[in-house]
Coordinates of C-alpha atoms in Angstrom, one line a residue:
X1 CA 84.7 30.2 15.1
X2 CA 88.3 30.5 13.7
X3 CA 91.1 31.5 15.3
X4 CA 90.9 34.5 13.1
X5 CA 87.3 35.5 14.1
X6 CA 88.0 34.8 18.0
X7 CA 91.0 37.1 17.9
X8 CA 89.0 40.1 16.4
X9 CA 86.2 39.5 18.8
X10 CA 88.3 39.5 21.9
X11 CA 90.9 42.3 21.2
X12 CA 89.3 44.5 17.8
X13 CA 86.9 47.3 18.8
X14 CA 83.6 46.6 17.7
X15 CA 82.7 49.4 15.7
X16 CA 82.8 47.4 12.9
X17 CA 80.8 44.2 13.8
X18 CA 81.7 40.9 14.1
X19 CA 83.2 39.5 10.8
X20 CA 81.3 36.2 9.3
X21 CA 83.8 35.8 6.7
X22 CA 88.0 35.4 7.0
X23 CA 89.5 36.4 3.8
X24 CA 93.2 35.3 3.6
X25 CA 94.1 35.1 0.2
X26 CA 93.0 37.3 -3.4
X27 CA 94.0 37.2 -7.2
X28 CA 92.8 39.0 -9.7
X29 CA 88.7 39.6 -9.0
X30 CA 88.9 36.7 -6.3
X31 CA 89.3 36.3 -2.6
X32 CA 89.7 33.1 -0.9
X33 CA 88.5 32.4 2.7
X34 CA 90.1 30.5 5.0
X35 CA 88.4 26.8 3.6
X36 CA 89.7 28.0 0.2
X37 CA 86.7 29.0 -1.2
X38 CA 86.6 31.2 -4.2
X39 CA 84.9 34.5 -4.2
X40 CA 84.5 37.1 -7.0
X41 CA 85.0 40.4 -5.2
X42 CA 82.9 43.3 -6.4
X43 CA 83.2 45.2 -3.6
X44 CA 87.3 45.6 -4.3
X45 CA 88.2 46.6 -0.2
X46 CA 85.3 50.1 -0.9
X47 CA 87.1 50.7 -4.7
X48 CA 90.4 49.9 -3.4
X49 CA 91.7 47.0 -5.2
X50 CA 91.3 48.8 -8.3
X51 CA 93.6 46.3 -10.3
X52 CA 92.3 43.7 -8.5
X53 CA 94.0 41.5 -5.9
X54 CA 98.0 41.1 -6.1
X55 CA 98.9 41.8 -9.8
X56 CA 102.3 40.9 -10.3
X57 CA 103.4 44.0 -11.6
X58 CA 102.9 46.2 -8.1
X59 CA 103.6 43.0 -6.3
X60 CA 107.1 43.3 -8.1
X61 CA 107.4 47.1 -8.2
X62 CA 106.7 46.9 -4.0
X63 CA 108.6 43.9 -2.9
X64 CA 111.7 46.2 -5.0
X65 CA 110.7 49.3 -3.1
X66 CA 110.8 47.2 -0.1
X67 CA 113.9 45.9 -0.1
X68 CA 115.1 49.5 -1.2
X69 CA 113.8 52.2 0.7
X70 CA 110.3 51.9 2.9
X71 CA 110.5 55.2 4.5
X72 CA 112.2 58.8 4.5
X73 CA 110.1 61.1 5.7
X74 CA 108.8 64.2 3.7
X75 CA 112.0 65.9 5.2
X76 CA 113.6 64.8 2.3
X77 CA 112.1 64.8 -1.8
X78 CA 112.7 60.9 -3.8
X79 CA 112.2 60.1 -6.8
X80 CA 108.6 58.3 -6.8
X81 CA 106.9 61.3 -5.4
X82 CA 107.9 63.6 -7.3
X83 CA 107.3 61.3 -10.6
X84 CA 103.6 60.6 -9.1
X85 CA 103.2 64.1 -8.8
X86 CA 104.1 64.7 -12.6
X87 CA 101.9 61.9 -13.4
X88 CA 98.8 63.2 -11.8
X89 CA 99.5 66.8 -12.6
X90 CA 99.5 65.3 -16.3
X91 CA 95.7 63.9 -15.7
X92 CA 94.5 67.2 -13.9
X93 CA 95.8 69.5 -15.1
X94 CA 98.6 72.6 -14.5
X95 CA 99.3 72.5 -10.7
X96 CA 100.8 70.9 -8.0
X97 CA 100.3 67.4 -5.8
X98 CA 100.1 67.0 -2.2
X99 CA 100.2 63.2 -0.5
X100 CA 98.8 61.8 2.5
X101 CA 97.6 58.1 4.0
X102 CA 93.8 58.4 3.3
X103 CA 90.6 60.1 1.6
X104 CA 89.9 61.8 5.0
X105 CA 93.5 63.2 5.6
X106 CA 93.3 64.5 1.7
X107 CA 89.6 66.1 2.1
X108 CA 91.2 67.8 5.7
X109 CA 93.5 69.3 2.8
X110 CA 90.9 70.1 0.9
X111 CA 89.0 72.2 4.0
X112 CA 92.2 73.6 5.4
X113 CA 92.7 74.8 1.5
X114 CA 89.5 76.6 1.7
X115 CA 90.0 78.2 4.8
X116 CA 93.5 79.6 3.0
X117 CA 91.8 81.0 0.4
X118 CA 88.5 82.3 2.9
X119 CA 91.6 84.3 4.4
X120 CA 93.6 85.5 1.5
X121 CA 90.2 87.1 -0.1
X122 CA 90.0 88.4 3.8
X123 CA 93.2 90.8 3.2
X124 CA 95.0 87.7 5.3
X125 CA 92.6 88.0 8.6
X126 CA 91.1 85.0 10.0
X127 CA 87.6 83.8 10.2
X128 CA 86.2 86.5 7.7
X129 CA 85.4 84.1 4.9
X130 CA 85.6 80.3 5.5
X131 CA 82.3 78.5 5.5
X132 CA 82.1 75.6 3.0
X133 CA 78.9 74.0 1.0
X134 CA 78.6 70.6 0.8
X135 CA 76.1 68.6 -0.5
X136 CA 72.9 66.5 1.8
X137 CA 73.6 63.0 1.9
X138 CA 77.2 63.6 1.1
X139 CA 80.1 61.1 3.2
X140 CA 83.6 63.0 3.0
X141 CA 85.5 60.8 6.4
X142 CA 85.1 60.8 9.9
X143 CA 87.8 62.9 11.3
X144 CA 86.1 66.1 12.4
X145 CA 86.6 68.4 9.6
X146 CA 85.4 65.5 7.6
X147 CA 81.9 64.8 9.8
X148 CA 81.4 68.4 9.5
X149 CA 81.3 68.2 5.9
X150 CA 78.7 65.0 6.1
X151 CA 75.4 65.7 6.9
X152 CA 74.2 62.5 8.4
X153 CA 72.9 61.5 11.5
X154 CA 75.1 58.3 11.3
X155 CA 78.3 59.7 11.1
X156 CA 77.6 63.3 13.2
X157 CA 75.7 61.1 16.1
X158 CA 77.4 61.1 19.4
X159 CA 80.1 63.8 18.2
X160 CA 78.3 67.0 18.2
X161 CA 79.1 70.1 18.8
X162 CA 80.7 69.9 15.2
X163 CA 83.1 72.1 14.0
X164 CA 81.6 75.5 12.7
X165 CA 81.9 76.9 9.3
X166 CA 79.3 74.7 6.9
X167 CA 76.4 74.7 5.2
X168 CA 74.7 72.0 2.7
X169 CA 72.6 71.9 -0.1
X170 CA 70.6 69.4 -2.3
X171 CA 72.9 67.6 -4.9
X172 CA 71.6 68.5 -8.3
X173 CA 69.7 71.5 -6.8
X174 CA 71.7 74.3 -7.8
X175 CA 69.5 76.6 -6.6
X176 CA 70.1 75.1 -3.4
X177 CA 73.4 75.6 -3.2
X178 CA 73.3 79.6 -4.5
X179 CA 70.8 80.1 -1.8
X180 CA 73.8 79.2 0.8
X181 CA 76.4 81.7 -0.3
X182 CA 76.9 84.2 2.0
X183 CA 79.6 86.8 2.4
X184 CA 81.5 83.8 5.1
X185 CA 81.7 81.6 1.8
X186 CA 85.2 80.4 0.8
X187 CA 84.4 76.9 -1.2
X188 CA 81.4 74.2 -2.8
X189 CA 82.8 70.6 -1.9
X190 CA 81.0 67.9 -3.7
X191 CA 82.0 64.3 -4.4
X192 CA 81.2 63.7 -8.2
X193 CA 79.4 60.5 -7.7
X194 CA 78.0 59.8 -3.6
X195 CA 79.5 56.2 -2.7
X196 CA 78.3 56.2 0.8
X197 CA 75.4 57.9 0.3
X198 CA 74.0 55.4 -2.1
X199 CA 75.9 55.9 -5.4
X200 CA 73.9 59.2 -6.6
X201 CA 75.7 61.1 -9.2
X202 CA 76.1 64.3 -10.0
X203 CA 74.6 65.5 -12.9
X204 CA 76.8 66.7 -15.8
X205 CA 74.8 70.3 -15.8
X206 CA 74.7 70.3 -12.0
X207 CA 79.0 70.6 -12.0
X208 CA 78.9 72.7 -14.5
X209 CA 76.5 75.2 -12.7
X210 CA 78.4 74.5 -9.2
X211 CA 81.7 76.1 -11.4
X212 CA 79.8 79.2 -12.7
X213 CA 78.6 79.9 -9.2
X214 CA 82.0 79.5 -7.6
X215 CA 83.7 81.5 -10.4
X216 CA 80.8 84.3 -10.0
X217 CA 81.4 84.2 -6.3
X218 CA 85.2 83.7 -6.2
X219 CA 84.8 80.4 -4.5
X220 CA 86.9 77.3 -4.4
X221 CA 85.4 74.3 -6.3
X222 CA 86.8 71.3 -4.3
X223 CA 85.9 67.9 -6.0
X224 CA 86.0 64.6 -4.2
X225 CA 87.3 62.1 -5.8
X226 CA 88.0 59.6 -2.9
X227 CA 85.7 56.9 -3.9
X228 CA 84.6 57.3 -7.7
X229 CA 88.0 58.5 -9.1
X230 CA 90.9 56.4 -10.3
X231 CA 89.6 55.0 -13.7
X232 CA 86.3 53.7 -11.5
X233 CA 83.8 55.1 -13.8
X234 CA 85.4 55.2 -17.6
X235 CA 87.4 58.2 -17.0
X236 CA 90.1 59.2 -15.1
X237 CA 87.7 61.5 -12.7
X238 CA 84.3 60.7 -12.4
X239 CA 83.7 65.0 -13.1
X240 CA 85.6 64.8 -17.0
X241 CA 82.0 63.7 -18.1
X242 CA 80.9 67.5 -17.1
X243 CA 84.0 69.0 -19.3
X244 CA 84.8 71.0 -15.9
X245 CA 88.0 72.2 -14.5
X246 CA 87.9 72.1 -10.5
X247 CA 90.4 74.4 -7.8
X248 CA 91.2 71.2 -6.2
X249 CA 90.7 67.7 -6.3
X250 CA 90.6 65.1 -3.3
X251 CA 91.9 61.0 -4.1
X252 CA 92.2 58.0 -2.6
X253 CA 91.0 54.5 -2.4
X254 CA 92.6 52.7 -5.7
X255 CA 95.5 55.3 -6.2
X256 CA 97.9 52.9 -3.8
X257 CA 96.0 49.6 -5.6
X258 CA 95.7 48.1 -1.9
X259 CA 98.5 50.2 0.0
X260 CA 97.1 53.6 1.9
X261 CA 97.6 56.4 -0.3
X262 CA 96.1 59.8 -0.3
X263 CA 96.6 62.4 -2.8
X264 CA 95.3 66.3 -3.3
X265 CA 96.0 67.9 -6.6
X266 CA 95.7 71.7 -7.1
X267 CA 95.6 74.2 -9.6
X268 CA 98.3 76.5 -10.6
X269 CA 96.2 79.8 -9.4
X270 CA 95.2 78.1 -5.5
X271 CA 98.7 76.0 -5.1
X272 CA 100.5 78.4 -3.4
X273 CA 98.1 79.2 -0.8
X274 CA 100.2 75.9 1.4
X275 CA 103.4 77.6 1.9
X276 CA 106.2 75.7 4.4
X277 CA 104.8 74.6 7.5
X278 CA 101.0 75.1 6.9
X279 CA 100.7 71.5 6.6
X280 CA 102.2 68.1 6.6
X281 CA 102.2 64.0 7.3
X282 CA 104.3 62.1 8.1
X283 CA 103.9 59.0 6.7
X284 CA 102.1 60.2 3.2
X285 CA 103.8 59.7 0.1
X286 CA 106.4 57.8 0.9
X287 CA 108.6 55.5 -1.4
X288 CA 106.3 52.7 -0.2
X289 CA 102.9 54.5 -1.3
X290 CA 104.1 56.4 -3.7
X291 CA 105.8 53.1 -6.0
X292 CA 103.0 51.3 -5.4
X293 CA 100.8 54.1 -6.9
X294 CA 102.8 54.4 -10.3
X295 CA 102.6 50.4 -10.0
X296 CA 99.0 50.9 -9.9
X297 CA 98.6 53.7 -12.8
X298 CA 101.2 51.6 -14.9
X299 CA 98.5 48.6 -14.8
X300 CA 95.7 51.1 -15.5
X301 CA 97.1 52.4 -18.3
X302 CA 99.3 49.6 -19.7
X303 CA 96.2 47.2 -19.5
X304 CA 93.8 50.4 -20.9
X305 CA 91.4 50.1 -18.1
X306 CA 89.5 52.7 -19.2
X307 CA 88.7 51.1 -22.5
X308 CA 87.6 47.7 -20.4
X309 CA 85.4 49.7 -17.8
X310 CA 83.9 52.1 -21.1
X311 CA 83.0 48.2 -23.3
X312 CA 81.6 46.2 -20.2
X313 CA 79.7 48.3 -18.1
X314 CA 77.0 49.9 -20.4
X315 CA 75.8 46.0 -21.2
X316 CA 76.2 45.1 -17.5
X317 CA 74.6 47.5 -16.4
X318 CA 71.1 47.4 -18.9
X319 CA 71.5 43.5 -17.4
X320 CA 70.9 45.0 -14.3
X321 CA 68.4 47.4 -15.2
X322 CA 66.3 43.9 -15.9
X323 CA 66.2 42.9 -12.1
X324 CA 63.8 45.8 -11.8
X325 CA 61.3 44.2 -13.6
X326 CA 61.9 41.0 -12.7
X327 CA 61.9 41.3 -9.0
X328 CA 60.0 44.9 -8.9
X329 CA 59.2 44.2 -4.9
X330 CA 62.5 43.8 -4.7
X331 CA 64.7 46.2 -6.6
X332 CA 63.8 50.4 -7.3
X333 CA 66.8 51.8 -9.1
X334 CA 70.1 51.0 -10.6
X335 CA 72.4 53.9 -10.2
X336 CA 75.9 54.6 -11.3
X337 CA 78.3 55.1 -14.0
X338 CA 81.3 52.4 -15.4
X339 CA 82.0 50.1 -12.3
X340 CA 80.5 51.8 -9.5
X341 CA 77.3 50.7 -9.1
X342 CA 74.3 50.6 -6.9
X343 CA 71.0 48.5 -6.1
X344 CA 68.8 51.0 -4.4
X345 CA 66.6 48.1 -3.1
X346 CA 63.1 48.6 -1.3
X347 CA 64.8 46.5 2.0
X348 CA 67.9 46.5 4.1
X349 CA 70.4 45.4 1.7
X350 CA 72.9 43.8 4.8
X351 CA 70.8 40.7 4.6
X352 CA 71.2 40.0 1.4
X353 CA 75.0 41.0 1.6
X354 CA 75.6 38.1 3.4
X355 CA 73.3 35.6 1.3
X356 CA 75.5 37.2 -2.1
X357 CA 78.8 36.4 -0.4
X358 CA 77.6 33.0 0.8
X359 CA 76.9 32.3 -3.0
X360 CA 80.3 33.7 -4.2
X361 CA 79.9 37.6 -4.3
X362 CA 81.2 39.9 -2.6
X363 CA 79.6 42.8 -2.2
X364 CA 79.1 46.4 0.1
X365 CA 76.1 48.0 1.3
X366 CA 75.5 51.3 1.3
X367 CA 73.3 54.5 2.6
X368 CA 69.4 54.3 1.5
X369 CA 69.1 50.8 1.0
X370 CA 71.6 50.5 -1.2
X371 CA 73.9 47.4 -2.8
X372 CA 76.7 48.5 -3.9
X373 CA 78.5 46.7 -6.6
X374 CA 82.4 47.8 -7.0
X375 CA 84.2 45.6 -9.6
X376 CA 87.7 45.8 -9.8
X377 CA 88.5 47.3 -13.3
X378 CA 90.2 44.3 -14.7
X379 CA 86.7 42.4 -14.4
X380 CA 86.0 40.7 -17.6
X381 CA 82.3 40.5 -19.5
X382 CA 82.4 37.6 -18.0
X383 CA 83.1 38.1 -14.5
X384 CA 80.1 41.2 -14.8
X385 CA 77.9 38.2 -16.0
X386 CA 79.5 35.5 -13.2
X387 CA 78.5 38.1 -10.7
X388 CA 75.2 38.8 -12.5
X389 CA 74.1 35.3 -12.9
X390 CA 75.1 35.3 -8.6
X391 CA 72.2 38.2 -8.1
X392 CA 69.8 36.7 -10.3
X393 CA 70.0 33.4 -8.2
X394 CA 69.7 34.9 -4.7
X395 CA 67.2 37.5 -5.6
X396 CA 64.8 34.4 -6.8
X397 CA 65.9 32.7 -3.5
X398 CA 64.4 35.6 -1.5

């Protein structure tokens, strides 16, 4: 046991589990543990490390900020947030930006948004309309407004009574969800692409149904973007494949490129529904999250990302789609879009976690037997075929 392992086990809580593995060291697709051995990481810290470990241009653009200006407080406006604002506002459209620490704290936006709106269509009393939709087998955090939104017994378990005020329907069942709305109804919250909940997508007519029936209903249409946004899936947002414009959109994960950043962006029409006080943080979108954010979109875009994630992952993936028939006791499904994508396997995938990273890959389980494969989005044809090459060996093994 390492020093690093004995530590965690002593003074950690263990809601985690044990770690096996002590990573001390990554560049570019690869982590190194503490023996020095090389690992290509497809699971990218859950669609963090979206430029992949350490890139020299947000190392430089943070160790700057560092020695600058780490923190000011949102009692005071700088100059990176309000240039990450513009650069987001660019990609989503007209509106405004809102910055936090995490996916949770920018979906609690996204809720407390609805509830705004639930009481501006309610002549400004409370409670009148403020029930939100969300989608079965959705994962949208674990604070409590965030459980509330995520219908499973794994996360909702030992933390009921849950807050009031939702409702869920069948993702790609629009009927499903019309059959929900009721005069309480302020907002549909749906994440564009389930990560948690085994990498299940949302159809392309699906969204665009989900925006007539808010528009008929004079609903908000809040779109998570924690996981599957960023560039992840060949666009910016995984929902631009639909052609849809949503009321609000929730971001996370690979906006910071490693350091905790949260985002909310919304439209022109809803933006003004926070007015001063009604919310705040006080550590989101500081100089610290907010440089290493335009670090992380200067990589995405100066690199053209997109274009890399668009070229490899349409081959990669049809050389997944060939484990199915070549283990078929083995492997069900491949699911997913660009680099998010899952192994919906007919066993618990943890096992064979552990085998994958003993043979050098890292990768993440996930809900319904699930392996979930999260390249970063400089991965190369031949990093998808490295990694490949990995899950043919060990599925033979098994």
């Amino acid at each position: 046991m390492t020093t690093a392992t004995s530590l965690y086990e002593q003074y950690v809580l263990g809601n985690y589990g044990p770690p096996s593995t002590t990573f001390v060291r990554g560049e570019g697709v690869y982590v190194y543990d503490d023996s020095n051995r090389r690992l290509l990481d497809f699971g990218s810290g859950i669609a963090v490390t979206n430029i992949g470990h350490c890139h020299p241009h947000w190392v430089d653009a943070v160790q700057k900020q560092t020695a600058q200006l780490a923190h000011i407080s949102n009692l005071y406006a700088h100059e990176s947030q309000g240039l990450l604002a513009e650069r987001l506002v660019k990609k989503a459209g007209p509106g405004k930006a809102f910055f936090c620490n995490s996916g949770a704290e920018a979906n609690e936006a996204l809720l407390k948004l609805a509830r705004l709106h639930g009481r501006k269509l309610s002549d400004g009393q409370e409670a009148l309309r403020y029930k939100v939709i969300t989608a079965e087998n959705a994962f949208h955090g674990r604070t409590f407004g965030g459980m509330a939104a995520t219908p499973q017994e794994k996360i909702q378990g030992g933390f009921r009574p849950m807050l009031d005020g939702f409702a869920h329907g069948k993702l790609n069942d629009l009927n499903s969800f019309a059959d929900k709305i009721d005069d309480q109804t302020a907002a549909i919250m749906v994440e564009s692409i389930q990560g948690e909940g085994g990498i299940q997508p949302c159809t392309p007519e699906f969204l665009q149904g989900l925006r007539k029936l808010c528009d008929d209903n004079n609903l908000l249409l809040l779109i998570d973007e924690v996981q599957c946004g960023i560039a992840r899936t060949g666009t910016f947002f995984a929902f631009e494949e639909a052609g849809i414009q949503p009321d609000a959109i929730g971001m996370a994960k690979g906006l910071g490129g490693g350091f905790p950043m949260g985002a909310v962006w919304i439209a022109e029409a809803h933006a003004g529904l926070f007015t001063p006080g009604s919310h705040g943080t006080t550590f989101g979108g500081g100089p610290l999250a907010c440089t290493a954010a335009l670090a992380t979109l200067d990589v995405i875009e100066d690199e053209d990302l997109l274009s890399n994630v668009k070229k490899n992952s349409e081959p990669w993936i049809a050389r997944l789609q060939t484990l199915i028939r070549s283990y078929p006791n083995l492997v069900d499904e491949v699911r997913g879009r660009g680099y998010m994508v899952g192994l919906a396997l007919k066993t618990d995938p943890r096992p064979i976690v552990v085998k994958l990273r003993e043979a050098g890959l890292v990768a993440i389980p996930a809900g319904g037997n699930v392996l979930r494969l999260l390249p970063p989005l400089i991965a190369s044809e031949e990093d998808l075929q490295a990694a490949t090459d990995i899950l043919f060996k060990v599925f033979s093994e098994l």
